[in-house]
Amino acid sequence: QQPVQSPQAVILREGEDAVINCSSSKALYSVHWYRQKHGEAPIFLMILLKGGEQKGHDKISASFNEKKQQSSLYLTASQLSYSGTYFCGTAGIYNQGGKLIFGQGTELSVKP
Amino acid sequence: DAGVIQSPRHEVTEMGQEVTLRCKPISGHDYLFWYRQTMMRGLELLIYFNNNVPIDDSGMPEDRFSAKMPNASFSTLKIQPSEPRDSAVYFCASSLGGPAYNEQFFGPGTRLTVL
């Protein structure tokens, strides 16, 4: 039931773009995205609640395809501060209480 | 706002000892979550509470683990007896509403090492 994230790791140069994918085998209420820097707690980025919904925050945006149970996180014109591990968390329709199940994470490194 | 507070930040103990981790959620948040993070298993939900009542404890590994929330501002996660495989970072998080639709605020975590 754990969502699958891809890629597992990505290295970018400042200014480059990246896409992180999250795929679930179960029907979903929502998809959540968090970023965690080394030695720190996960920090919330955004929630996507509706099929086909897209949200954006600065140069980070995401989409949610409810029919395919997939979400993608888009990072454009990456900055050094974007480095960290990105987790998607999925709340499935059949999960008790809609609890989040997190993917294994995608490690993003942005180099100067 | 002080955010979610956890103590201790680091704990080193010997196998067989009792370990108690503590959490103070953000005031006004009705939901509290306990997570465990390891390289092998990632970020796993252990248990969560709504208004101090445990809702889902299916992630609690075994009877050695127990969690309580005696009031809205305090929760504990206890491991007795501890084993080396319990070594991990344990996070507490809280949210205003249910987990499917609400942002979770994570505490700084407790790094547990069991020798």
CSV table of C-alpha atoms in Angstrom, one decimal:
chain,number,residue,atom,x,y,z
A,1,GLN,CA,0.0,0.0,0.0
A,2,GLN,CA,3.0,2.2,0.3
A,3,PRO,CA,3.1,4.7,-2.7
A,4,VAL,CA,6.0,4.3,-5.1
A,5,GLN,CA,8.2,7.4,-5.8
A,6,SER,CA,10.5,7.9,-8.7
A,7,PRO,CA,13.2,8.6,-9.2
A,8,GLN,CA,14.9,7.6,-5.9
A,9,ALA,CA,17.5,10.3,-6.3
A,10,VAL,CA,18.3,13.2,-8.6
A,11,ILE,CA,21.2,15.6,-8.9
A,12,LEU,CA,20.6,19.0,-10.5
A,13,ARG,CA,22.5,22.2,-11.2
A,14,GLU,CA,21.0,25.4,-10.0
A,15,GLY,CA,18.4,26.6,-12.4
A,16,GLU,CA,17.5,23.2,-13.8
A,17,ASP,CA,14.0,21.6,-13.5
A,18,ALA,CA,13.0,18.3,-11.9
A,19,VAL,CA,9.9,16.2,-11.7
A,20,ILE,CA,9.2,13.7,-8.9
A,21,ASN,CA,6.5,11.1,-9.3
A,22,CYS,CA,4.3,9.4,-6.8
A,23,SER,CA,2.1,6.4,-7.7
A,24,SER,CA,-0.4,4.5,-5.6
A,25,SER,CA,-2.2,1.2,-6.3
A,26,LYS,CA,-5.2,2.3,-4.2
A,27,ALA,CA,-7.9,4.9,-4.8
A,28,LEU,CA,-7.0,8.1,-3.0
A,29,TYR,CA,-8.6,11.0,-1.1
A,30,SER,CA,-5.6,13.1,-1.3
A,31,VAL,CA,-1.8,13.4,-1.9
A,32,HIS,CA,0.5,15.4,0.4
A,33,TRP,CA,4.0,16.5,-0.3
A,34,TYR,CA,6.7,17.1,2.3
A,35,ARG,CA,10.4,18.1,2.2
A,36,GLN,CA,12.9,17.0,4.8
A,37,LYS,CA,16.4,18.3,5.1
A,38,HIS,CA,19.1,16.2,6.6
A,39,GLY,CA,18.8,15.9,10.4
A,40,GLU,CA,15.5,17.9,10.4
A,41,ALA,CA,11.8,17.3,10.5
A,42,PRO,CA,9.6,17.0,7.4
A,43,ILE,CA,8.1,20.3,6.4
A,44,PHE,CA,4.7,20.5,4.6
A,45,LEU,CA,4.7,21.7,1.0
A,46,MET,CA,1.1,21.2,-0.2
A,47,ILE,CA,-2.0,19.0,-0.3
A,48,LEU,CA,-3.9,18.0,-3.5
A,49,LEU,CA,-7.4,17.1,-2.8
A,50,LYS,CA,-9.2,16.8,-6.1
A,51,GLY,CA,-8.8,14.7,-9.2
A,52,GLY,CA,-6.9,16.7,-11.8
A,53,GLU,CA,-6.0,19.4,-9.3
A,54,GLN,CA,-2.9,21.4,-9.6
A,55,LYS,CA,-1.4,23.6,-7.0
A,56,GLY,CA,1.7,25.8,-6.9
A,57,HIS,CA,3.9,27.5,-4.4
A,58,ASP,CA,6.6,29.8,-5.7
A,59,LYS,CA,8.4,27.7,-8.2
A,60,ILE,CA,7.2,24.4,-6.8
A,61,SER,CA,3.9,23.0,-8.1
A,62,ALA,CA,2.1,19.7,-8.2
A,63,SER,CA,-0.6,17.8,-10.0
A,64,PHE,CA,-2.9,15.0,-9.0
A,65,ASN,CA,-4.5,12.6,-11.5
A,66,GLU,CA,-7.2,10.9,-9.5
A,67,LYS,CA,-8.0,8.4,-12.2
A,68,LYS,CA,-4.4,7.2,-12.4
A,69,GLN,CA,-3.8,7.6,-8.7
A,70,GLN,CA,-0.7,9.5,-9.5
A,71,SER,CA,0.8,12.8,-8.4
A,72,SER,CA,3.8,14.7,-9.7
A,73,LEU,CA,5.8,17.4,-8.0
A,74,TYR,CA,7.5,20.0,-10.3
A,75,LEU,CA,10.4,22.0,-9.3
A,76,THR,CA,11.4,24.7,-11.7
A,77,ALA,CA,14.5,26.8,-11.8
A,78,SER,CA,15.8,24.9,-8.8
A,79,GLN,CA,17.7,26.7,-6.0
A,80,LEU,CA,20.3,25.4,-3.6
A,81,SER,CA,17.6,25.6,-0.9
A,82,TYR,CA,15.5,22.9,-2.7
A,83,SER,CA,18.0,20.2,-1.7
A,84,GLY,CA,16.5,17.6,0.6
A,85,THR,CA,14.4,14.4,0.5
A,86,TYR,CA,10.9,14.8,-0.9
A,87,PHE,CA,8.1,12.5,0.4
A,88,CYS,CA,4.7,12.0,-0.9
A,89,GLY,CA,2.0,10.9,1.5
A,90,THR,CA,-1.2,9.3,0.3
A,91,ALA,CA,-4.5,9.1,2.1
A,92,GLY,CA,-6.4,6.2,0.6
A,93,ILE,CA,-10.1,5.7,0.5
A,94,TYR,CA,-9.7,2.4,2.2
A,95,ASN,CA,-7.2,3.5,4.8
A,96,GLN,CA,-8.8,3.8,8.2
A,97,GLY,CA,-9.5,7.4,8.9
A,98,GLY,CA,-7.6,8.5,5.9
A,99,LYS,CA,-4.2,8.2,7.5
A,100,LEU,CA,-1.2,9.0,5.5
A,101,ILE,CA,1.2,6.4,4.1
A,102,PHE,CA,4.5,7.9,3.0
A,103,GLY,CA,6.6,6.8,0.0
A,104,GLN,CA,10.3,6.0,0.4
A,105,GLY,CA,11.3,9.5,-0.6
A,106,THR,CA,13.3,11.1,-3.4
A,107,GLU,CA,16.6,12.6,-2.6
A,108,LEU,CA,17.2,15.8,-4.5
A,109,SER,CA,20.6,17.5,-4.6
A,110,VAL,CA,21.0,20.9,-6.2
A,111,LYS,CA,24.6,21.8,-7.0
A,112,PRO,CA,26.0,25.3,-7.7
B,1,ASP,CA,3.7,29.5,18.5
B,2,ALA,CA,6.3,27.1,19.8
B,3,GLY,CA,5.5,24.3,17.4
B,4,VAL,CA,5.5,20.7,18.4
B,5,ILE,CA,7.9,20.0,21.2
B,6,GLN,CA,9.6,16.6,21.8
B,7,SER,CA,11.9,15.4,24.5
B,8,PRO,CA,14.5,14.2,24.8
B,9,ARG,CA,16.1,15.1,21.5
B,10,HIS,CA,18.6,12.2,21.8
B,11,GLU,CA,18.4,9.1,23.9
B,12,VAL,CA,21.0,6.4,24.2
B,13,THR,CA,20.1,3.3,26.2
B,14,GLU,CA,21.0,-0.3,26.6
B,15,MET,CA,19.0,-3.2,25.4
B,16,GLY,CA,16.3,-4.2,27.9
B,17,GLN,CA,15.8,-0.8,29.4
B,18,GLU,CA,12.6,1.2,29.3
B,19,VAL,CA,12.4,4.2,27.1
B,20,THR,CA,9.8,7.0,27.3
B,21,LEU,CA,9.5,9.6,24.6
B,22,ARG,CA,7.4,12.8,25.1
B,23,CYS,CA,5.5,15.1,22.9
B,24,LYS,CA,3.6,18.4,23.3
B,25,PRO,CA,1.4,19.1,20.3
B,26,ILE,CA,0.5,22.6,19.0
B,27,SER,CA,-2.2,24.1,21.2
B,28,GLY,CA,-5.6,23.6,19.6
B,29,HIS,CA,-4.6,20.7,17.4
B,30,ASP,CA,-7.0,17.8,17.8
B,31,TYR,CA,-4.9,15.2,16.1
B,32,LEU,CA,-1.5,13.8,17.3
B,33,PHE,CA,0.6,11.3,15.4
B,34,TRP,CA,3.7,9.2,16.3
B,35,TYR,CA,6.0,8.2,13.4
B,36,ARG,CA,9.2,6.2,13.2
B,37,GLN,CA,11.9,6.9,10.6
B,38,THR,CA,14.6,4.5,9.5
B,39,MET,CA,16.7,4.1,6.4
B,40,MET,CA,15.2,0.7,5.7
B,41,ARG,CA,11.6,1.3,6.4
B,42,GLY,CA,11.2,5.0,5.8
B,43,LEU,CA,8.7,7.1,7.6
B,44,GLU,CA,6.1,4.9,9.3
B,45,LEU,CA,3.0,5.8,11.2
B,46,LEU,CA,2.9,4.0,14.5
B,47,ILE,CA,-0.3,5.4,16.1
B,48,TYR,CA,-2.5,8.5,16.0
B,49,PHE,CA,-5.0,10.1,18.4
B,50,ASN,CA,-8.0,12.3,17.9
B,51,ASN,CA,-9.1,14.3,21.0
B,52,ASN,CA,-6.8,12.1,23.1
B,53,VAL,CA,-8.4,8.9,21.9
B,54,PRO,CA,-6.3,6.4,19.9
B,55,ILE,CA,-7.8,6.0,16.5
B,56,ASP,CA,-5.4,3.7,14.7
B,57,ASP,CA,-2.6,1.7,16.4
B,58,SER,CA,-2.1,-0.8,13.6
B,59,GLY,CA,1.4,0.5,13.0
B,60,MET,CA,2.7,-0.2,16.5
B,61,PRO,CA,5.3,-2.9,16.0
B,62,GLU,CA,4.5,-5.2,18.9
B,63,ASP,CA,3.4,-5.2,22.6
B,64,ARG,CA,6.7,-3.7,23.7
B,65,PHE,CA,5.4,-0.4,22.3
B,66,SER,CA,2.6,1.6,24.0
B,67,ALA,CA,1.4,5.2,23.6
B,68,LYS,CA,-0.8,7.3,25.8
B,69,MET,CA,-2.4,10.8,25.6
B,70,PRO,CA,-3.7,11.7,29.0
B,71,ASN,CA,-4.6,15.2,28.0
B,72,ALA,CA,-4.7,17.5,25.0
B,73,SER,CA,-1.2,18.8,25.6
B,74,PHE,CA,0.8,15.7,26.3
B,75,SER,CA,1.5,12.3,24.8
B,76,THR,CA,4.1,9.6,25.5
B,77,LEU,CA,5.5,6.7,23.5
B,78,LYS,CA,7.0,4.0,25.7
B,79,ILE,CA,9.2,1.1,24.6
B,80,GLN,CA,9.6,-1.7,27.2
B,81,PRO,CA,11.9,-3.6,26.9
B,82,SER,CA,13.9,-1.8,24.2
B,83,GLU,CA,15.9,-3.7,21.6
B,84,PRO,CA,18.7,-2.6,19.1
B,85,ARG,CA,16.2,-2.8,16.2
B,86,ASP,CA,14.2,0.0,17.8
B,87,SER,CA,17.0,2.4,17.0
B,88,ALA,CA,15.4,5.1,14.8
B,89,VAL,CA,14.2,8.7,14.8
B,90,TYR,CA,10.8,9.1,16.3
B,91,PHE,CA,8.7,12.0,15.3
B,92,CYS,CA,5.6,13.4,16.8
B,93,ALA,CA,3.3,15.5,14.6
B,94,SER,CA,0.0,17.3,15.2
B,95,SER,CA,-2.8,18.7,13.0
B,96,LEU,CA,-6.0,20.7,13.3
B,97,GLY,CA,-8.1,18.1,11.5
B,98,GLY,CA,-8.1,14.7,10.1
B,99,PRO,CA,-4.9,13.4,8.3
B,100,ALA,CA,-6.5,13.1,4.8
B,101,TYR,CA,-7.1,16.8,4.5
B,102,ASN,CA,-4.9,18.6,6.8
B,103,GLU,CA,-1.2,19.7,7.1
B,104,GLN,CA,0.8,17.9,9.7
B,105,PHE,CA,3.3,19.8,11.8
B,106,PHE,CA,6.3,17.7,12.8
B,107,GLY,CA,8.3,18.1,15.9
B,108,PRO,CA,12.2,18.0,15.8
B,109,GLY,CA,12.3,14.3,16.6
B,110,THR,CA,13.9,12.0,19.1
B,111,ARG,CA,17.0,10.1,17.9
B,112,LEU,CA,16.9,6.8,19.8
B,113,THR,CA,19.9,4.5,20.0
B,114,VAL,CA,19.6,1.2,21.7
B,115,LEU,CA,22.9,-0.5,22.3
